[in-house]
Short mmCIF file of C-alpha atoms in Angstrom, two decimals:
data_model
loop_
_atom_site.label_atom_id
_atom_site.label_comp_id
_atom_site.label_asym_id
_atom_site.label_seq_id
_atom_site.Cartn_x
_atom_site.Cartn_y
_atom_site.Cartn_z
CA MET A 15 0.00 0.00 0.00
CA SER A 16 1.39 3.41 -1.00
CA ASP A 17 1.85 6.22 1.51
CA GLN A 18 -0.92 8.23 -0.15
CA ALA A 19 -3.38 5.33 0.06
CA ARG A 20 -2.44 4.77 3.70
CA GLU A 21 -3.02 8.46 4.51
CA GLU A 22 -6.40 8.44 2.74
CA ARG A 23 -7.43 5.32 4.63
CA HIS A 24 -6.39 6.95 7.92
CA LEU A 25 -8.54 10.01 7.19
CA HIS A 26 -11.45 7.86 6.03
CA ARG A 27 -11.45 5.81 9.23
CA LEU A 28 -11.21 8.96 11.34
CA ILE A 29 -14.28 10.41 9.62
CA LEU A 30 -16.24 7.16 9.97
CA PHE A 31 -15.46 6.98 13.67
CA SER A 32 -16.47 10.61 14.15
CA ASP A 33 -19.77 10.09 12.32
CA ALA A 34 -20.51 7.12 14.58
CA VAL A 35 -19.98 9.23 17.71
CA PHE A 36 -22.26 11.97 16.37
CA ALA A 37 -24.96 9.38 15.61
CA ILE A 38 -24.66 7.75 19.05
CA ALA A 39 -24.86 11.14 20.79
CA ILE A 40 -28.11 11.94 18.98
CA THR A 41 -29.47 8.47 19.79
CA LEU A 42 -28.69 8.90 23.48
CA LEU A 43 -30.65 12.16 23.50
CA ALA A 44 -33.80 10.26 22.53
CA ILE A 45 -33.11 7.28 24.81
CA GLU A 46 -33.04 9.55 27.85
CA ILE A 47 -36.61 10.76 27.16
CA HIS A 48 -39.18 8.70 29.08
CA PRO A 49 -42.98 9.14 29.05
CA PRO A 50 -44.45 10.81 32.15
CA GLU A 51 -45.90 8.44 34.74
CA GLU A 52 -48.71 10.87 35.61
CA TRP A 53 -49.99 11.17 32.03
CA HIS A 54 -53.69 10.27 31.66
CA GLY A 55 -53.97 10.17 27.86
CA GLY A 56 -54.62 13.77 26.80
CA ILE A 57 -52.50 15.18 23.99
CA GLY A 58 -52.43 18.65 25.51
CA GLU A 59 -51.55 17.19 28.89
CA PHE A 60 -48.75 15.15 27.33
CA PHE A 61 -47.08 18.17 25.75
CA GLY A 62 -47.62 20.12 28.94
CA LEU A 63 -45.75 17.48 30.89
CA MET A 64 -43.11 16.78 28.26
CA GLY A 65 -42.66 20.22 26.71
CA HIS A 66 -39.48 21.07 28.60
CA LYS A 67 -37.89 17.71 27.76
CA LEU A 68 -38.82 17.90 24.09
CA THR A 69 -37.55 21.48 23.88
CA ALA A 70 -34.20 20.52 25.41
CA TYR A 71 -34.02 17.55 23.04
CA ALA A 72 -34.73 19.78 20.03
CA VAL A 73 -32.03 22.27 21.05
CA SER A 74 -29.43 19.54 21.58
CA PHE A 75 -30.41 17.80 18.34
CA ALA A 76 -29.87 21.10 16.53
CA VAL A 77 -26.54 21.67 18.27
CA ILE A 78 -25.24 18.21 17.34
CA GLY A 79 -26.54 18.70 13.80
CA VAL A 80 -24.75 22.04 13.44
CA TYR A 81 -21.51 20.56 14.76
CA TRP A 82 -21.81 17.55 12.46
CA ILE A 83 -22.23 19.86 9.46
CA ALA A 84 -19.23 21.93 10.60
CA HIS A 85 -17.19 18.74 11.11
CA ARG A 86 -18.18 17.41 7.68
CA ARG A 87 -17.23 20.67 5.99
CA SER A 88 -13.90 21.06 7.77
CA PHE A 89 -12.81 17.43 7.38
CA GLY A 90 -13.94 17.51 3.76
CA ARG A 91 -11.12 19.99 3.16
CA LEU A 92 -8.44 17.64 4.53
CA LEU A 93 -6.13 15.61 2.35
CA ARG A 94 -4.81 13.43 5.15
CA ALA A 95 -4.74 13.00 8.93
CA ASP A 96 -2.06 12.32 11.52
CA GLY A 97 -1.77 11.28 15.15
CA VAL A 98 -2.06 14.81 16.52
CA LEU A 99 -5.30 15.38 14.67
CA ASP A 100 -6.56 12.04 15.99
CA VAL A 101 -6.03 13.20 19.56
CA LEU A 102 -7.55 16.63 19.00
CA ASN A 103 -10.57 15.10 17.27
CA LEU A 104 -11.01 12.63 20.14
CA LEU A 105 -10.99 15.55 22.57
CA MET A 106 -13.82 17.19 20.66
CA LEU A 107 -15.78 13.93 20.43
CA GLY A 108 -15.30 13.31 24.15
CA LEU A 109 -16.91 16.66 24.93
CA LEU A 110 -19.67 15.98 22.40
CA GLY A 111 -20.43 12.70 24.16
CA LEU A 112 -21.26 14.66 27.31
CA LEU A 113 -24.02 16.62 25.57
CA PRO A 114 -26.77 14.09 26.50
CA LEU A 115 -25.79 14.60 30.15
CA GLY A 116 -25.99 18.37 29.72
CA THR A 117 -29.40 17.96 28.12
CA VAL A 118 -30.69 15.91 31.06
CA LEU A 119 -29.51 18.67 33.40
CA LEU A 120 -31.57 21.18 31.44
CA TRP A 121 -34.84 19.32 32.05
CA GLU A 122 -34.18 17.70 35.44
CA LYS A 123 -32.36 20.58 37.12
CA PRO A 124 -33.64 23.70 35.32
CA SER A 125 -31.71 26.67 36.64
CA GLY A 126 -29.36 29.39 35.56
CA SER A 127 -26.41 27.22 36.59
CA SER A 128 -27.46 24.25 34.46
CA THR A 129 -28.03 26.56 31.49
CA LEU A 130 -24.58 28.11 31.91
CA LEU A 131 -23.01 24.66 32.19
CA TYR A 132 -24.78 23.59 29.01
CA ILE A 133 -23.68 26.68 27.08
CA ALA A 134 -20.12 26.22 28.40
CA LEU A 135 -20.13 22.61 27.19
CA VAL A 136 -21.38 23.64 23.73
CA ALA A 137 -18.73 26.36 23.58
CA ALA A 138 -16.02 23.90 24.68
CA ILE A 139 -16.98 21.54 21.85
CA GLY A 140 -16.60 24.41 19.40
CA VAL A 141 -13.22 25.43 20.81
CA ALA A 142 -11.95 21.85 20.60
CA HIS A 143 -13.15 21.59 17.01
CA ALA A 144 -11.51 24.92 16.17
CA ILE A 145 -8.22 23.79 17.71
CA GLY A 146 -8.28 20.66 15.57
CA TRP A 147 -8.94 22.67 12.43
CA ALA A 148 -6.29 25.26 13.34
CA TYR A 149 -3.72 22.50 13.70
CA ALA A 150 -4.74 20.87 10.41
CA ALA A 151 -4.88 24.15 8.46
CA PHE A 152 -1.93 26.11 9.88
CA ILE A 153 0.48 23.71 11.59
CA GLY A 154 0.06 20.16 10.35
CA ARG A 155 -0.54 21.24 6.73
CA LEU A 156 -3.18 18.58 6.29
CA VAL A 157 -5.52 20.63 4.09
CA ASP A 158 -5.62 21.20 0.37
CA PRO A 159 -3.00 23.89 -0.45
CA ALA A 160 -5.50 25.49 -2.84
CA ILE A 161 -7.66 26.59 0.12
CA ARG A 162 -6.82 30.22 0.72
CA LEU A 163 -6.33 31.97 4.04
CA PRO A 164 -9.80 33.65 4.15
CA ALA A 165 -11.48 30.27 3.73
CA ARG A 166 -9.33 28.74 6.46
CA LEU A 167 -10.14 31.57 8.85
CA TYR A 168 -13.84 31.30 8.02
CA VAL A 169 -13.85 27.60 8.92
CA LEU A 170 -12.11 28.47 12.19
CA PHE A 171 -14.90 30.94 13.03
CA SER A 172 -17.80 28.80 11.84
CA SER A 173 -16.63 25.74 13.78
CA GLY A 174 -15.34 27.39 16.94
CA VAL A 175 -17.64 30.37 17.57
CA LEU A 176 -20.83 30.17 15.54
CA PRO A 177 -22.41 27.00 17.05
CA GLY A 178 -21.94 28.17 20.62
CA LEU A 179 -23.31 31.61 19.78
CA ILE A 180 -26.39 30.13 18.11
CA CYS A 181 -26.96 27.81 21.07
CA ALA A 182 -26.77 30.71 23.50
CA LEU A 183 -29.26 32.71 21.43
CA LEU A 184 -31.72 29.80 21.33
CA LEU A 185 -31.51 29.16 25.07
CA VAL A 186 -31.86 32.84 25.95
CA SER A 187 -34.93 33.09 23.71
CA LEU A 188 -36.47 29.94 25.18
CA ALA A 189 -35.84 31.05 28.75
CA GLY A 190 -37.05 34.61 28.23
CA GLY A 191 -39.92 33.88 25.87
CA ALA A 192 -38.49 36.31 23.32
CA VAL A 193 -38.39 35.66 19.58
CA TRP A 194 -35.57 37.98 18.61
CA GLY A 195 -32.97 35.31 19.36
CA TYR A 196 -34.47 33.00 16.76
CA PHE A 197 -34.25 35.67 14.09
CA VAL A 198 -30.65 36.53 14.98
CA ALA A 199 -29.69 32.84 14.94
CA ALA A 200 -31.40 32.38 11.57
CA ALA A 201 -29.64 35.46 10.19
CA LEU A 202 -26.28 34.11 11.37
CA LEU A 203 -26.91 30.78 9.66
CA ILE A 204 -28.04 32.43 6.42
CA GLY A 205 -25.08 34.81 6.46
CA SER A 206 -22.70 31.96 7.20
CA ASN A 207 -24.01 29.95 4.25
CA ALA A 208 -23.70 32.98 1.99
CA ILE A 209 -20.07 33.50 3.02
CA GLN A 210 -19.42 29.80 2.56
CA ARG A 211 -20.75 29.86 -1.02
CA ARG A 212 -18.78 32.98 -1.89
CA LEU A 213 -15.55 31.55 -0.56
CA THR A 214 -16.19 28.32 -2.41
CA LYS A 215 -16.64 30.20 -5.70
CA THR A 216 -13.49 32.25 -5.23
CA ALA A 217 -11.34 29.36 -4.00
#
């Protein structure tokens, strides 16, 4: 097996493993949801009893989905992987695996402290992902040389800052009953996609 084929296989296995962890994390979110014992059969009563759990599940599902998209986009720009990237990626996946626990805290121990812990965990996942990309793009030289500096910096922002910011906006809006956070989060996503397309065209 040539060195190039070995490097491609290494990267392929790393991506497959990462996808499996993302899928398991989402599955665990649903497994932790149990029907209420005091439910008497009414649909309105069910959502009244389960609304906080389903809301927390929806937020965490969205967070994992956003991070999976960011991970897919960043790793799609890699030509190869090495041992350092393996470790950095495992750090990010380890934090991601704690997200079901953070979600349970949101519905079992609703408080400002649990919300802050959850946001801190989401932000830590983003920072770990950004560190992995920064190593691959600027130190390890694992990315396609054709990818210019603006595109590399954009990936750093979109993977390390944007998901945590969107999560904070969603939680603040849910807690305060305000809708402005949803519009700001949507605008950030739309703007991010627009920048992504422009950078792709100019790459």
